[in-house]
Coordinates of C-alpha atoms and ligand atoms in Angstrom, one line a residue:
M298 CA 113.8 184.3 65.2
T299 CA 110.7 184.5 67.4
D300 CA 111.0 184.0 71.1
V301 CA 110.9 180.3 72.0
I302 CA 110.4 180.4 75.8
Q303 CA 107.0 179.9 77.2
L304 CA 105.5 179.3 80.9
L305 CA 104.3 175.7 81.5
P306 CA 100.6 175.4 82.2
D307 CA 100.0 174.6 85.8
H308 CA 98.9 171.0 85.2
V309 CA 102.2 170.3 83.5
A310 CA 104.1 171.8 86.1
N311 CA 102.4 169.7 88.3
Q312 CA 102.9 166.6 86.9
I313 CA 106.8 167.6 86.5
A314 CA 106.7 168.4 90.5
A315 CA 105.0 164.7 90.8
G316 CA 107.9 163.1 89.4
E317 CA 110.0 164.4 92.5
V318 CA 107.3 164.0 95.2
V319 CA 105.4 160.7 94.1
Q320 CA 107.7 158.1 93.1
R321 CA 105.4 155.2 94.0
P322 CA 102.3 154.4 95.9
A323 CA 104.3 154.4 99.4
S324 CA 105.1 158.2 98.7
V325 CA 101.5 159.1 98.6
V326 CA 100.9 157.1 101.8
K327 CA 103.6 159.2 103.4
E328 CA 102.3 162.6 102.2
L329 CA 98.6 161.8 103.1
M330 CA 99.5 160.6 106.5
E331 CA 101.7 163.5 107.4
N332 CA 98.9 165.8 106.4
A333 CA 96.6 164.2 108.7
I334 CA 99.1 164.4 111.4
D335 CA 99.5 168.3 110.6
A336 CA 95.7 168.5 110.9
Q337 CA 96.1 167.2 114.5
A338 CA 94.3 164.1 114.0
S339 CA 94.2 161.6 116.9
H340 CA 93.2 158.6 114.8
V341 CA 94.6 158.2 111.2
K342 CA 93.3 155.3 109.2
L343 CA 95.0 154.1 106.2
I344 CA 93.2 152.1 103.5
V345 CA 95.1 150.5 100.6
K346 CA 93.9 148.4 98.0
D347 CA 96.1 146.5 95.5
S348 CA 99.3 147.6 97.0
G349 CA 98.1 151.2 96.3
R350 CA 97.6 150.9 92.7
T351 CA 93.8 151.2 92.7
L352 CA 93.2 152.9 96.1
I353 CA 95.2 154.9 98.8
Q354 CA 92.9 156.3 101.2
V355 CA 93.8 158.3 104.6
V356 CA 90.8 159.1 106.6
D357 CA 91.5 161.3 109.7
N358 CA 89.5 163.0 112.6
G359 CA 91.7 166.2 112.4
K360 CA 90.7 169.9 111.8
G361 CA 89.3 169.6 108.4
M362 CA 89.1 172.2 105.6
S363 CA 86.6 175.0 104.7
V364 CA 84.9 174.8 101.3
T365 CA 87.6 177.3 99.9
D366 CA 90.6 175.6 101.6
A367 CA 89.3 172.1 100.0
R368 CA 89.7 173.6 96.6
L369 CA 93.0 175.6 97.2
C370 CA 94.9 172.9 98.8
F371 CA 95.1 171.3 95.2
E372 CA 96.9 174.3 94.0
R373 CA 100.6 174.3 93.7
H374 CA 102.5 176.3 96.4
A375 CA 99.1 176.2 98.5
T376 CA 99.9 175.7 102.1
S377 CA 98.7 176.7 105.4
K378 CA 101.9 176.0 107.2
I379 CA 104.3 178.8 106.3
Q380 CA 103.9 182.1 105.2
T381 CA 107.4 183.6 104.7
A382 CA 110.9 182.0 103.9
E383 CA 112.0 182.6 107.5
D384 CA 109.4 180.2 108.6
L385 CA 111.5 177.3 107.0
F386 CA 113.7 177.6 110.0
N387 CA 110.7 177.7 112.5
L388 CA 109.0 174.5 111.4
H389 CA 106.5 172.5 113.5
T390 CA 104.6 170.6 110.7
K391 CA 105.7 167.8 108.6
G392 CA 104.7 169.5 105.4
F393 CA 105.3 173.1 104.2
R394 CA 106.0 173.0 100.5
G395 CA 102.5 173.0 99.5
E396 CA 103.1 170.8 96.5
A397 CA 102.0 167.2 97.6
L398 CA 98.4 167.4 97.0
A399 CA 98.7 169.4 93.7
S400 CA 101.4 166.7 92.6
I401 CA 99.3 163.9 93.4
A402 CA 96.1 165.4 92.1
A403 CA 97.9 165.7 88.6
I404 CA 98.6 162.1 88.2
A405 CA 95.5 160.4 89.8
H406 CA 91.7 160.4 90.6
I407 CA 91.0 162.3 93.7
D408 CA 88.0 161.9 96.1
I409 CA 88.0 164.2 99.0
T410 CA 85.4 164.7 101.7
T411 CA 86.4 167.3 104.6
K412 CA 84.5 168.9 107.3
R413 CA 85.7 171.4 110.0
E414 CA 84.1 171.1 113.5
E415 CA 82.5 174.6 113.1
D416 CA 81.0 173.8 109.9
E417 CA 77.5 172.1 109.5
I418 CA 78.1 170.4 106.4
A419 CA 81.2 168.7 104.6
T420 CA 82.6 169.5 101.2
H421 CA 83.1 166.7 98.7
I422 CA 85.2 167.4 95.7
K423 CA 86.3 165.0 92.8
I424 CA 89.6 165.7 90.7
E425 CA 91.0 163.9 87.8
G426 CA 94.4 165.0 86.5
S427 CA 94.3 168.4 88.0
E428 CA 90.9 169.0 86.7
V429 CA 87.9 169.4 89.2
L430 CA 85.1 167.2 87.9
S431 CA 82.4 168.1 90.5
Q432 CA 82.0 169.8 94.1
E433 CA 79.1 169.4 96.4
A434 CA 78.0 169.9 99.8
T435 CA 77.5 166.6 101.9
A436 CA 77.1 165.1 105.2
A437 CA 80.3 163.7 106.9
P438 CA 82.1 163.5 110.3
N439 CA 84.7 166.0 111.2
G440 CA 88.0 165.6 109.5
T441 CA 89.0 164.7 106.1
S442 CA 89.0 161.5 104.0
L443 CA 91.1 161.7 100.9
A444 CA 91.2 158.9 98.6
V445 CA 93.7 158.5 95.8
K446 CA 92.5 156.2 93.0
N447 CA 94.2 154.9 89.7
L448 CA 97.8 156.5 90.6
F449 CA 99.9 157.3 87.4
Y450 CA 96.7 156.5 85.3
N451 CA 98.1 159.3 82.8
V452 CA 101.8 158.6 83.3
P453 CA 102.2 155.0 82.0
A454 CA 105.8 155.1 82.2
R455 CA 105.7 155.4 86.0
R456 CA 103.1 152.8 86.2
N457 CA 105.0 150.4 84.2
F458 CA 108.0 150.9 86.6
L459 CA 106.2 150.0 89.6
K460 CA 107.4 146.8 91.1
S461 CA 105.4 143.8 92.0
N462 CA 102.4 144.2 94.3
Q463 CA 104.6 142.5 97.2
V464 CA 107.2 144.8 96.9
E465 CA 104.9 148.0 96.6
L466 CA 103.1 146.9 99.8
R467 CA 106.5 146.4 101.7
H468 CA 107.4 150.1 100.7
I469 CA 104.0 151.2 101.9
I470 CA 104.4 149.1 105.2
D471 CA 107.8 150.9 105.6
E472 CA 106.3 154.3 105.2
F473 CA 103.4 153.5 107.5
Q474 CA 105.9 152.2 110.2
R475 CA 108.1 155.2 109.9
V476 CA 105.3 157.6 110.6
A477 CA 103.7 155.3 113.2
L478 CA 106.9 154.9 115.3
V479 CA 107.2 158.7 115.9
H480 CA 103.7 159.5 116.9
P481 CA 102.6 156.7 119.6
D482 CA 100.3 159.5 120.8
I483 CA 98.2 159.1 117.5
R484 CA 96.1 155.9 117.1
F485 CA 96.7 154.3 113.6
S486 CA 94.8 151.7 111.7
F487 CA 96.0 150.0 108.2
F488 CA 93.8 147.9 106.1
H489 CA 94.9 146.2 103.0
N490 CA 92.5 144.8 100.7
G491 CA 90.0 144.5 103.4
S492 CA 91.8 143.0 106.1
D493 CA 93.6 144.6 108.8
L494 CA 97.4 144.7 108.9
F495 CA 98.1 147.0 112.0
E496 CA 96.1 148.4 114.8
L497 CA 98.1 150.6 116.9
P498 CA 96.5 152.3 119.9
V499 CA 97.7 155.3 121.7
S500 CA 100.9 154.3 123.8
S501 CA 104.3 155.1 124.7
F502 CA 107.2 155.2 122.4
R503 CA 108.5 151.8 123.5
Q504 CA 104.9 150.1 123.5
R505 CA 104.7 151.7 119.9
I506 CA 108.0 150.0 118.8
V507 CA 106.7 146.6 120.4
A508 CA 103.5 147.0 118.8
V509 CA 105.2 147.5 115.3
F510 CA 108.0 144.9 115.4
G511 CA 106.4 142.4 117.6
N512 CA 106.2 141.4 121.3
K513 CA 109.7 139.8 121.2
T514 CA 111.3 143.3 120.8
N515 CA 110.5 144.4 124.3
E516 CA 113.4 142.8 125.9
K517 CA 115.7 143.5 123.4
L518 CA 115.5 147.3 124.1
V519 CA 117.8 149.4 125.9
P520 CA 116.9 153.1 126.6
V521 CA 119.0 155.7 125.5
S522 CA 118.5 159.5 126.6
E523 CA 120.6 162.7 126.9
N524 CA 119.8 166.4 127.4
T525 CA 122.0 168.9 126.0
E526 CA 121.5 172.5 124.7
I527 CA 121.6 171.5 121.2
V528 CA 119.7 168.1 121.3
T529 CA 117.5 166.0 123.4
I530 CA 118.0 162.4 122.7
N531 CA 115.3 159.7 123.7
G532 CA 114.9 156.2 122.3
F533 CA 116.2 152.8 122.4
V534 CA 119.1 150.5 121.2
V535 CA 119.0 147.0 120.4
K536 CA 121.0 145.0 122.8
P537 CA 124.1 143.9 120.9
E538 CA 123.2 140.3 121.1
F539 CA 120.1 140.6 119.3
S540 CA 121.9 142.6 116.3
K541 CA 120.8 141.3 113.0
K542 CA 122.5 140.9 109.7
S543 CA 120.1 143.1 108.2
R544 CA 119.8 146.7 108.6
G545 CA 116.1 146.5 109.4
S546 CA 115.6 148.3 112.5
Q547 CA 117.9 151.4 112.3
F548 CA 115.7 154.7 112.7
F549 CA 116.6 158.2 113.2
F550 CA 113.7 160.7 113.9
V551 CA 114.5 164.4 114.2
N552 CA 111.8 166.6 115.4
G553 CA 109.0 164.1 114.7
R554 CA 110.3 163.1 111.2
F555 CA 112.0 160.0 110.0
I556 CA 115.3 160.9 108.5
K557 CA 118.3 159.0 106.8
S558 CA 121.7 159.9 107.9
S559 CA 124.8 157.8 107.2
Y560 CA 126.8 160.3 109.3
L561 CA 124.6 159.9 112.5
H562 CA 124.3 156.1 111.8
H563 CA 128.2 156.1 112.1
A564 CA 128.0 157.8 115.5
V565 CA 125.8 154.8 116.7
K566 CA 127.7 152.2 115.0
S567 CA 130.9 153.4 116.6
A568 CA 129.4 153.3 120.0
F569 CA 128.8 149.7 119.2
E570 CA 132.3 149.1 118.5
G571 CA 133.5 145.8 119.7
L572 CA 130.2 144.7 120.8
L573 CA 128.8 143.3 117.6
P574 CA 129.6 140.3 115.7
V575 CA 131.2 140.6 112.2
G576 CA 128.6 141.3 109.7
S577 CA 125.9 142.3 112.0
H578 CA 124.3 145.7 112.3
P579 CA 123.2 147.7 115.4
G580 CA 119.5 148.2 115.8
Y581 CA 118.1 151.5 117.1
F582 CA 115.3 153.8 117.3
I583 CA 116.8 157.4 118.3
Y584 CA 114.4 160.3 118.6
L585 CA 116.2 163.7 118.4
D586 CA 114.8 167.0 119.3
V587 CA 116.8 169.7 118.2
P588 CA 116.0 173.5 117.9
T589 CA 114.1 174.2 114.7
E590 CA 116.6 177.0 113.6
S591 CA 119.4 174.6 113.9
I592 CA 118.4 172.3 111.3
D593 CA 117.4 172.7 107.5
I594 CA 114.6 170.3 106.2
N595 CA 114.3 171.9 102.8
I596 CA 117.1 170.3 101.0
H597 CA 115.4 167.3 99.7
P598 CA 111.9 166.9 98.0
T599 CA 110.6 164.1 100.3
K600 CA 112.3 165.6 103.3
T601 CA 114.3 162.3 104.4
E602 CA 117.7 164.3 104.4
V603 CA 118.0 167.0 106.5
K604 CA 121.1 169.6 107.3
F605 CA 122.3 170.2 110.9
E606 CA 123.9 173.2 111.8
D607 CA 126.3 171.4 114.1
E608 CA 126.6 167.9 112.8
H609 CA 130.0 167.2 114.6
S610 CA 128.8 168.0 118.0
L611 CA 125.4 165.8 117.4
Y612 CA 127.8 163.1 116.4
A613 CA 129.8 163.1 119.4
I614 CA 126.7 163.4 121.6
I615 CA 124.9 160.6 120.2
R616 CA 127.9 158.3 120.4
S617 CA 128.4 159.1 124.0
A618 CA 124.6 158.6 124.7
V619 CA 124.5 155.2 123.0
K620 CA 127.9 154.1 124.7
H621 CA 126.7 155.3 128.0
S622 CA 123.4 153.2 127.9
L623 CA 125.1 150.2 126.6
G624 CA 127.6 150.4 129.5
Q625 CA 125.0 151.3 132.1
F626 CA 123.0 148.3 131.4
N627 CA 126.0 146.0 131.7
I628 CA 125.8 145.1 127.8
A629 CA 129.3 144.7 127.4
P630 CA 130.9 142.3 129.9
I631 CA 128.3 139.5 129.4
L632 CA 129.0 139.3 125.7
D633 CA 131.0 136.4 124.1
F634 CA 130.1 135.8 120.6
D635 CA 132.6 133.0 120.1
R636 CA 130.8 131.0 122.7
N637 CA 129.1 128.1 121.2
P638 CA 125.3 128.3 122.5
G639 CA 125.2 124.5 121.9
L640 CA 127.5 124.0 124.9
D641 CA 125.0 125.7 127.3
T642 CA 123.3 123.5 129.5
Q643 CA 119.6 123.9 128.7
Y644 CA 117.5 125.1 131.6
S645 CA 115.3 122.1 131.7
Q646 CA 118.2 119.7 131.9
R647 CA 120.1 121.5 134.5
N648 CA 119.5 118.9 137.1
S649 CA 119.7 115.9 135.0
T650 CA 122.8 113.6 135.1
P651 CA 124.9 114.2 132.1
S652 CA 125.3 111.3 129.8
S653 CA 128.4 110.3 127.9
P654 CA 128.8 112.5 124.9
K655 CA 127.3 111.9 121.5
I656 CA 128.4 113.3 118.4
S657 CA 125.6 115.7 117.2
V658 CA 125.0 115.0 113.8
D659 CA 121.7 114.2 112.1
S660 CA 122.2 110.5 111.6
S661 CA 119.4 110.4 108.9
F662 CA 121.2 112.7 106.7
N663 CA 124.2 111.8 104.6
P664 CA 124.7 114.0 101.9
F665 CA 126.6 111.5 99.9
D666 CA 124.2 108.7 100.3
T667 CA 123.8 107.2 97.0
N668 CA 120.1 106.4 97.5
K669 CA 119.2 110.0 98.1
S670 CA 122.0 111.8 96.3
Y671 CA 121.4 115.4 95.8
I672 CA 122.2 115.5 92.0
P673 CA 121.9 113.1 89.3
K674 CA 124.6 110.4 89.6
K675 CA 125.6 110.4 86.0
P676 CA 128.5 112.3 85.8
N677 CA 128.6 115.4 83.6
P678 CA 131.5 115.3 81.4
E679 CA 131.4 119.1 80.8
G680 CA 132.2 119.7 84.4
W681 CA 135.0 117.2 84.4
E682 CA 136.6 118.9 81.4
H683 CA 137.5 121.9 83.3
L684 CA 139.8 120.0 85.2
Y685 CA 141.7 119.2 82.3
E686 CA 141.7 122.8 80.9
G687 CA 145.0 124.0 80.3
L688 CA 146.8 120.8 81.3
D689 CA 148.9 118.8 79.0
V690 CA 146.9 115.7 78.9
D691 CA 145.6 113.3 76.4
L692 CA 141.7 114.3 76.3
P693 CA 140.3 111.9 73.8
Q694 CA 141.6 109.1 75.4
Q695 CA 140.2 110.0 78.6
T696 CA 136.9 110.9 77.3
E697 CA 136.2 107.2 76.4
T698 CA 136.7 106.2 79.9
I699 CA 135.7 109.4 81.6
E700 CA 132.9 107.9 83.5
T701 CA 135.3 105.9 85.7
S702 CA 138.7 107.1 85.3
L703 CA 138.7 110.6 86.8
F704 CA 140.3 108.9 89.9
E705 CA 143.6 106.9 89.3
D706 CA 142.3 103.8 91.1
S707 CA 138.7 104.0 90.2
Q708 CA 138.5 100.3 89.3
D709 CA 139.1 99.2 92.8
R710 CA 138.3 101.8 95.2
P711 CA 138.3 102.4 98.1
V712 CA 142.0 102.8 98.0
A713 CA 142.6 106.2 99.4
T714 CA 142.2 108.5 96.5
T715 CA 141.0 111.4 98.7
F716 CA 142.1 112.7 102.1
Q717 CA 141.2 116.0 104.0
L718 CA 143.6 118.7 104.6
Q719 CA 143.2 121.0 107.7
R720 CA 139.5 120.0 107.8
K721 CA 139.2 122.5 105.0
Y722 CA 140.3 120.9 101.8
I723 CA 139.8 117.6 99.8
V724 CA 143.0 116.4 98.1
S725 CA 142.6 113.9 95.5
T726 CA 144.8 112.5 92.7
I727 CA 143.6 112.9 89.3
R728 CA 145.2 111.4 86.2
S729 CA 147.1 114.5 85.6
G730 CA 148.1 115.2 88.8
M731 CA 146.3 116.7 91.9
V732 CA 143.3 118.6 92.7
L733 CA 142.6 120.6 95.9
I734 CA 138.9 121.2 96.7
H735 CA 137.6 123.9 99.0
Q736 CA 135.2 121.7 101.0
Q737 CA 132.7 124.5 101.9
R738 CA 132.4 126.0 98.6
A739 CA 132.1 122.5 97.0
H740 CA 129.4 121.5 99.1
Q741 CA 127.6 125.0 98.5
R742 CA 127.9 124.7 94.8
I743 CA 126.3 121.2 95.1
L744 CA 123.6 122.1 97.3
Y745 CA 122.9 125.3 95.5
E746 CA 122.2 123.5 92.2
Y747 CA 120.2 120.8 94.1
F748 CA 118.0 123.5 95.5
L749 CA 117.6 125.5 92.5
S750 CA 116.5 122.3 90.6
L751 CA 114.0 121.6 93.4
I752 CA 112.4 124.9 93.2
S753 CA 111.4 124.2 89.7
T754 CA 109.9 120.7 90.5
D755 CA 106.6 119.7 92.3
S756 CA 108.5 117.3 94.7
S757 CA 109.0 118.5 98.0
P758 CA 111.1 116.2 100.0
S759 CA 110.0 117.4 103.5
Q760 CA 110.9 115.7 106.7
S761 CA 108.1 116.1 109.5
L762 CA 109.4 117.6 112.7
L763 CA 108.3 115.8 115.8
F764 CA 107.4 119.0 117.5
P765 CA 106.6 122.0 115.1
L766 CA 108.8 124.8 115.4
V767 CA 107.4 128.4 116.3
L768 CA 109.5 131.2 115.1
S769 CA 108.7 134.8 116.0
Y770 CA 109.1 137.7 113.7
S771 CA 107.7 141.2 113.2
K772 CA 104.3 141.4 111.5
K773 CA 106.1 142.7 108.1
E774 CA 108.6 139.9 108.3
V775 CA 105.6 137.3 108.7
I776 CA 104.1 139.0 105.8
M777 CA 107.3 138.9 103.8
L778 CA 107.7 135.3 104.5
Q779 CA 104.1 134.6 103.6
E780 CA 104.8 135.7 100.1
F781 CA 107.5 133.1 99.6
R782 CA 105.6 130.2 101.1
V783 CA 104.9 128.4 97.9
T784 CA 108.6 128.6 96.9
L785 CA 109.7 127.6 100.4
E786 CA 107.3 124.7 100.3
H787 CA 108.9 123.4 97.2
L788 CA 112.1 123.5 99.1
G789 CA 110.8 120.9 101.6
F790 CA 109.4 123.5 104.2
S791 CA 106.0 122.7 105.5
F792 CA 104.0 125.1 107.3
G793 CA 101.2 125.4 109.8
V794 CA 99.7 128.7 110.7
F795 CA 101.2 132.0 109.7
E796 CA 100.1 134.2 112.6
D797 CA 100.5 138.1 113.4
E798 CA 104.0 137.5 114.7
T799 CA 104.8 134.0 114.4
I800 CA 105.2 131.2 111.7
E801 CA 104.7 127.5 112.7
I802 CA 107.0 125.0 110.7
K803 CA 105.9 121.5 110.8
G804 CA 108.6 120.0 108.1
I805 CA 112.0 121.0 106.7
H806 CA 114.1 119.5 104.1
S807 CA 116.2 116.6 105.4
S808 CA 119.5 118.5 104.8
L809 CA 118.5 121.0 107.1
T810 CA 118.7 120.8 111.0
E811 CA 116.0 122.6 113.2
S812 CA 118.7 125.1 114.5
T813 CA 119.7 126.1 111.2
V814 CA 116.0 127.0 110.1
S815 CA 115.9 130.4 112.0
E816 CA 119.3 131.1 110.4
V817 CA 117.9 130.4 106.8
F818 CA 114.9 132.7 107.5
D819 CA 116.9 135.5 109.1
T820 CA 119.3 135.4 106.4
F821 CA 116.5 135.5 103.7
L822 CA 114.9 138.3 105.4
S823 CA 117.9 140.4 105.7
N824 CA 118.8 139.8 102.2
L825 CA 115.4 140.8 101.2
S826 CA 115.6 144.3 103.1
K827 CA 119.0 145.0 101.6
D828 CA 117.5 145.7 98.2
I829 CA 114.3 144.3 96.9
P830 CA 114.6 141.8 94.3
D831 CA 111.7 141.9 92.0
N832 CA 111.7 138.9 89.7
G833 CA 111.1 135.5 90.7
F834 CA 114.4 134.1 89.2
S835 CA 116.8 136.3 91.2
L836 CA 114.6 135.5 94.2
N837 CA 114.9 131.8 93.8
D838 CA 118.6 132.0 93.3
R839 CA 118.9 134.0 96.5
L840 CA 117.0 131.4 98.3
A841 CA 118.9 128.5 96.9
K842 CA 122.2 130.2 97.8
I843 CA 120.9 131.0 101.4
L844 CA 120.1 127.2 101.9
A845 CA 123.0 126.1 100.4
Q846 CA 124.9 128.2 102.8
C847 CA 123.3 127.4 105.8
A848 CA 123.0 123.5 105.2
G849 CA 126.3 123.2 103.7
I850 CA 129.4 121.5 105.3
K851 CA 131.7 124.3 106.7
S852 CA 135.3 124.6 106.8
G853 CA 136.5 122.9 109.9
E854 CA 134.2 119.9 109.8
S855 CA 136.1 116.6 109.5
L856 CA 134.8 114.2 106.8
D857 CA 135.2 110.6 106.4
G858 CA 136.5 109.0 103.3
V859 CA 133.1 108.1 101.8
S860 CA 131.9 111.7 102.3
Q861 CA 135.1 113.0 100.9
E862 CA 134.5 111.0 97.6
G863 CA 130.8 111.6 97.5
L864 CA 131.7 115.3 97.6
V865 CA 134.0 115.0 94.8
N866 CA 131.8 113.0 92.7
D867 CA 129.0 115.2 93.3
L868 CA 130.9 118.4 92.6
F869 CA 132.2 117.3 89.3
A870 CA 128.5 116.2 88.4
C871 CA 127.6 120.0 88.7
K872 CA 127.0 122.2 86.1
E873 CA 129.7 124.8 87.2
P874 CA 131.9 123.0 89.5
D875 CA 134.7 125.6 89.4
R876 CA 132.8 128.4 91.1
S877 CA 130.8 128.4 94.4
P878 CA 127.4 130.0 94.3
Y879 CA 129.1 133.1 95.4
G880 CA 131.5 133.2 92.7
K881 CA 134.7 131.9 94.6
P882 CA 137.1 129.3 93.1
V883 CA 136.1 125.9 94.3
F884 CA 139.2 123.9 93.5
T885 CA 142.8 124.1 92.1
T886 CA 144.9 121.6 90.4
L887 CA 148.6 120.8 90.5
T888 CA 150.0 119.1 87.4
P889 CA 153.1 116.7 87.4
D890 CA 155.0 119.5 85.4
E891 CA 154.2 122.0 88.1
I892 CA 155.3 119.7 90.8
E893 CA 158.5 119.0 88.8
K894 CA 159.2 122.8 88.5
K895 CA 158.8 123.4 92.1
L896 CA 161.1 120.4 92.9
D897 CA 163.6 121.5 90.6
A898 CA 164.1 125.0 91.8
Ligands
ADP1149 P1 101.7 171.1 102.7 O1 101.5 170.0 103.5 O2 103.2 171.1 102.3 O3 101.3 172.3 103.3 P2 100.1 169.7 100.8 O4 99.8 169.7 99.3 O5 100.2 168.4 101.3 O6 101.2 170.8 101.4 O7 98.7 170.3 101.5 C1 98.3 171.5 101.3 C2 97.4 172.0 102.3 O8 96.0 171.5 102.3 C3 98.0 172.0 103.8 O9 98.9 173.0 104.0 C4 96.8 171.9 104.6 O10 96.4 173.2 104.9 C5 95.6 171.4 103.7 N1 95.4 169.9 104.1 C6 96.0 168.8 103.3 N2 95.6 167.7 104.0 C7 94.7 168.0 104.9 C8 94.1 167.2 105.9 N3 94.2 165.8 105.9 N4 93.4 168.0 107.0 C9 93.4 169.2 107.0 N5 93.9 170.0 106.0 C10 94.6 169.5 105.0
MG1150 MG1 101.4 167.8 103.1

């Protein structure tokens, strides 16, 4: 047999390498921005169109390239940043593998113009799929402008796997922010489809964090710093009372590079122990500087994972530094998460005479008001039949009268057919015994099906607020909420202006209260950042669940007879009454047989 092995041509090898380096438009953004920073630019401009599908361009005022270098930089293993393998342990640049540009050029159309200060004229080169189409001398300012067009034009599989524009844009914003957060000494601008998303002037670390995450961030930050032989720590943690349910603001930077490390994350988390409410995550921006020889950056193609020489000591130092600053800023003693903020006297009311207590319910809202029921009043026998599953009952006889005879005394109600147990369960008698309903889950199920149905209709039962509600978010969060504006409007929200860092809410669904609105949005945002849903269906589903969860009756609420009955009726008119939207059982039944068995024992 003849030999079968052959060396792959360069452009094929480059395409293969691109699979690792360039997963999506955001990866290109990262590589180009890092190159601009390595070229010592003081202003880096990112221009993106269609979430990077048609254009990703980075313009810098860095040191530029010679004519030869401008050609060479697209070759594989072409780098100016290291020369020997030892240099890997003395890195001061972001790049060093010399494969980013070669990879990108293999799967896109490239347009580069670059000029060094010492040269009279600039070089302009066009490349398509690793092939140089043209090269010419031109006039241009010092620095480099590199445009990547039609990404994945020759890799349909990759192109098809791209997510929606919104999702890809979110990834791009993430990469942009990660780079911008660690270089406050560099000015960054970011334009998307012609409008400017970020303009970040040269500033301090703290100002940069605030510029990226919004003005409200400033008061939330507590500085952390520590200086030891193996690491210098600088940065900030977010005060525990501002911790969120999302993992949004958790950033480690090592020697100027954003990294992910669950081990170091754990160090911070453990420093927060006892200070965070259940389900909340600490926020932090921690900048570590370690000796270059004590860290291996070359273990991952995108370099977001690194290996430390002395991870254990690092863990201990970070943990104690964070603990120290939380303690020093007196964070710990003032925390009291169980306190009901509703019990605090508002500043504006401090001096007024307290009036006699009123029950704080929204009197306009009664989920069981028959005039504005959440669900069609007509009972759904399919739902009811679940009740009789496995029970020894005479079903045919019941189905005839099912519309009225679920309850023993349905003819002449209200005889007490329901009562509440421990403010948590509704107990009701049914023909075949007894049913015990978990009130919180039941109401979530009712509202969930109701909200789902609202999303797909055009009616929006909005209730205007007397005073518009203005909520503050980071720019990225405002962009995320903006994407769902239409869906949210279907759900009864009516909005005023969406600004840089605030959104104005003019109306909400009548089942929500003003105080639950921010809970709804916070939960939704944190839900989005956990894993990114891509199709409208699952997203609507999440929204409906979140609304049901926030607006629903909770365990511990006392319900009067009418509400109890309404809840039972509405529940069994649901399509799937036996499970909460989160899959938990909603009710259980007890038959006379079972009761007898228990009593005979
Ligand atoms: P690496 O960054 O790992 O060296 P790249 O493929 O990203 O590999 O870049 C190859 C080389 O091209 C770099 O080492 C650098 O010399 C040059 N280069 C890339 N981008 C720029 C830029 N914006 N300004 C100046 N030189 C650049
Ligand atoms: Mg590079």
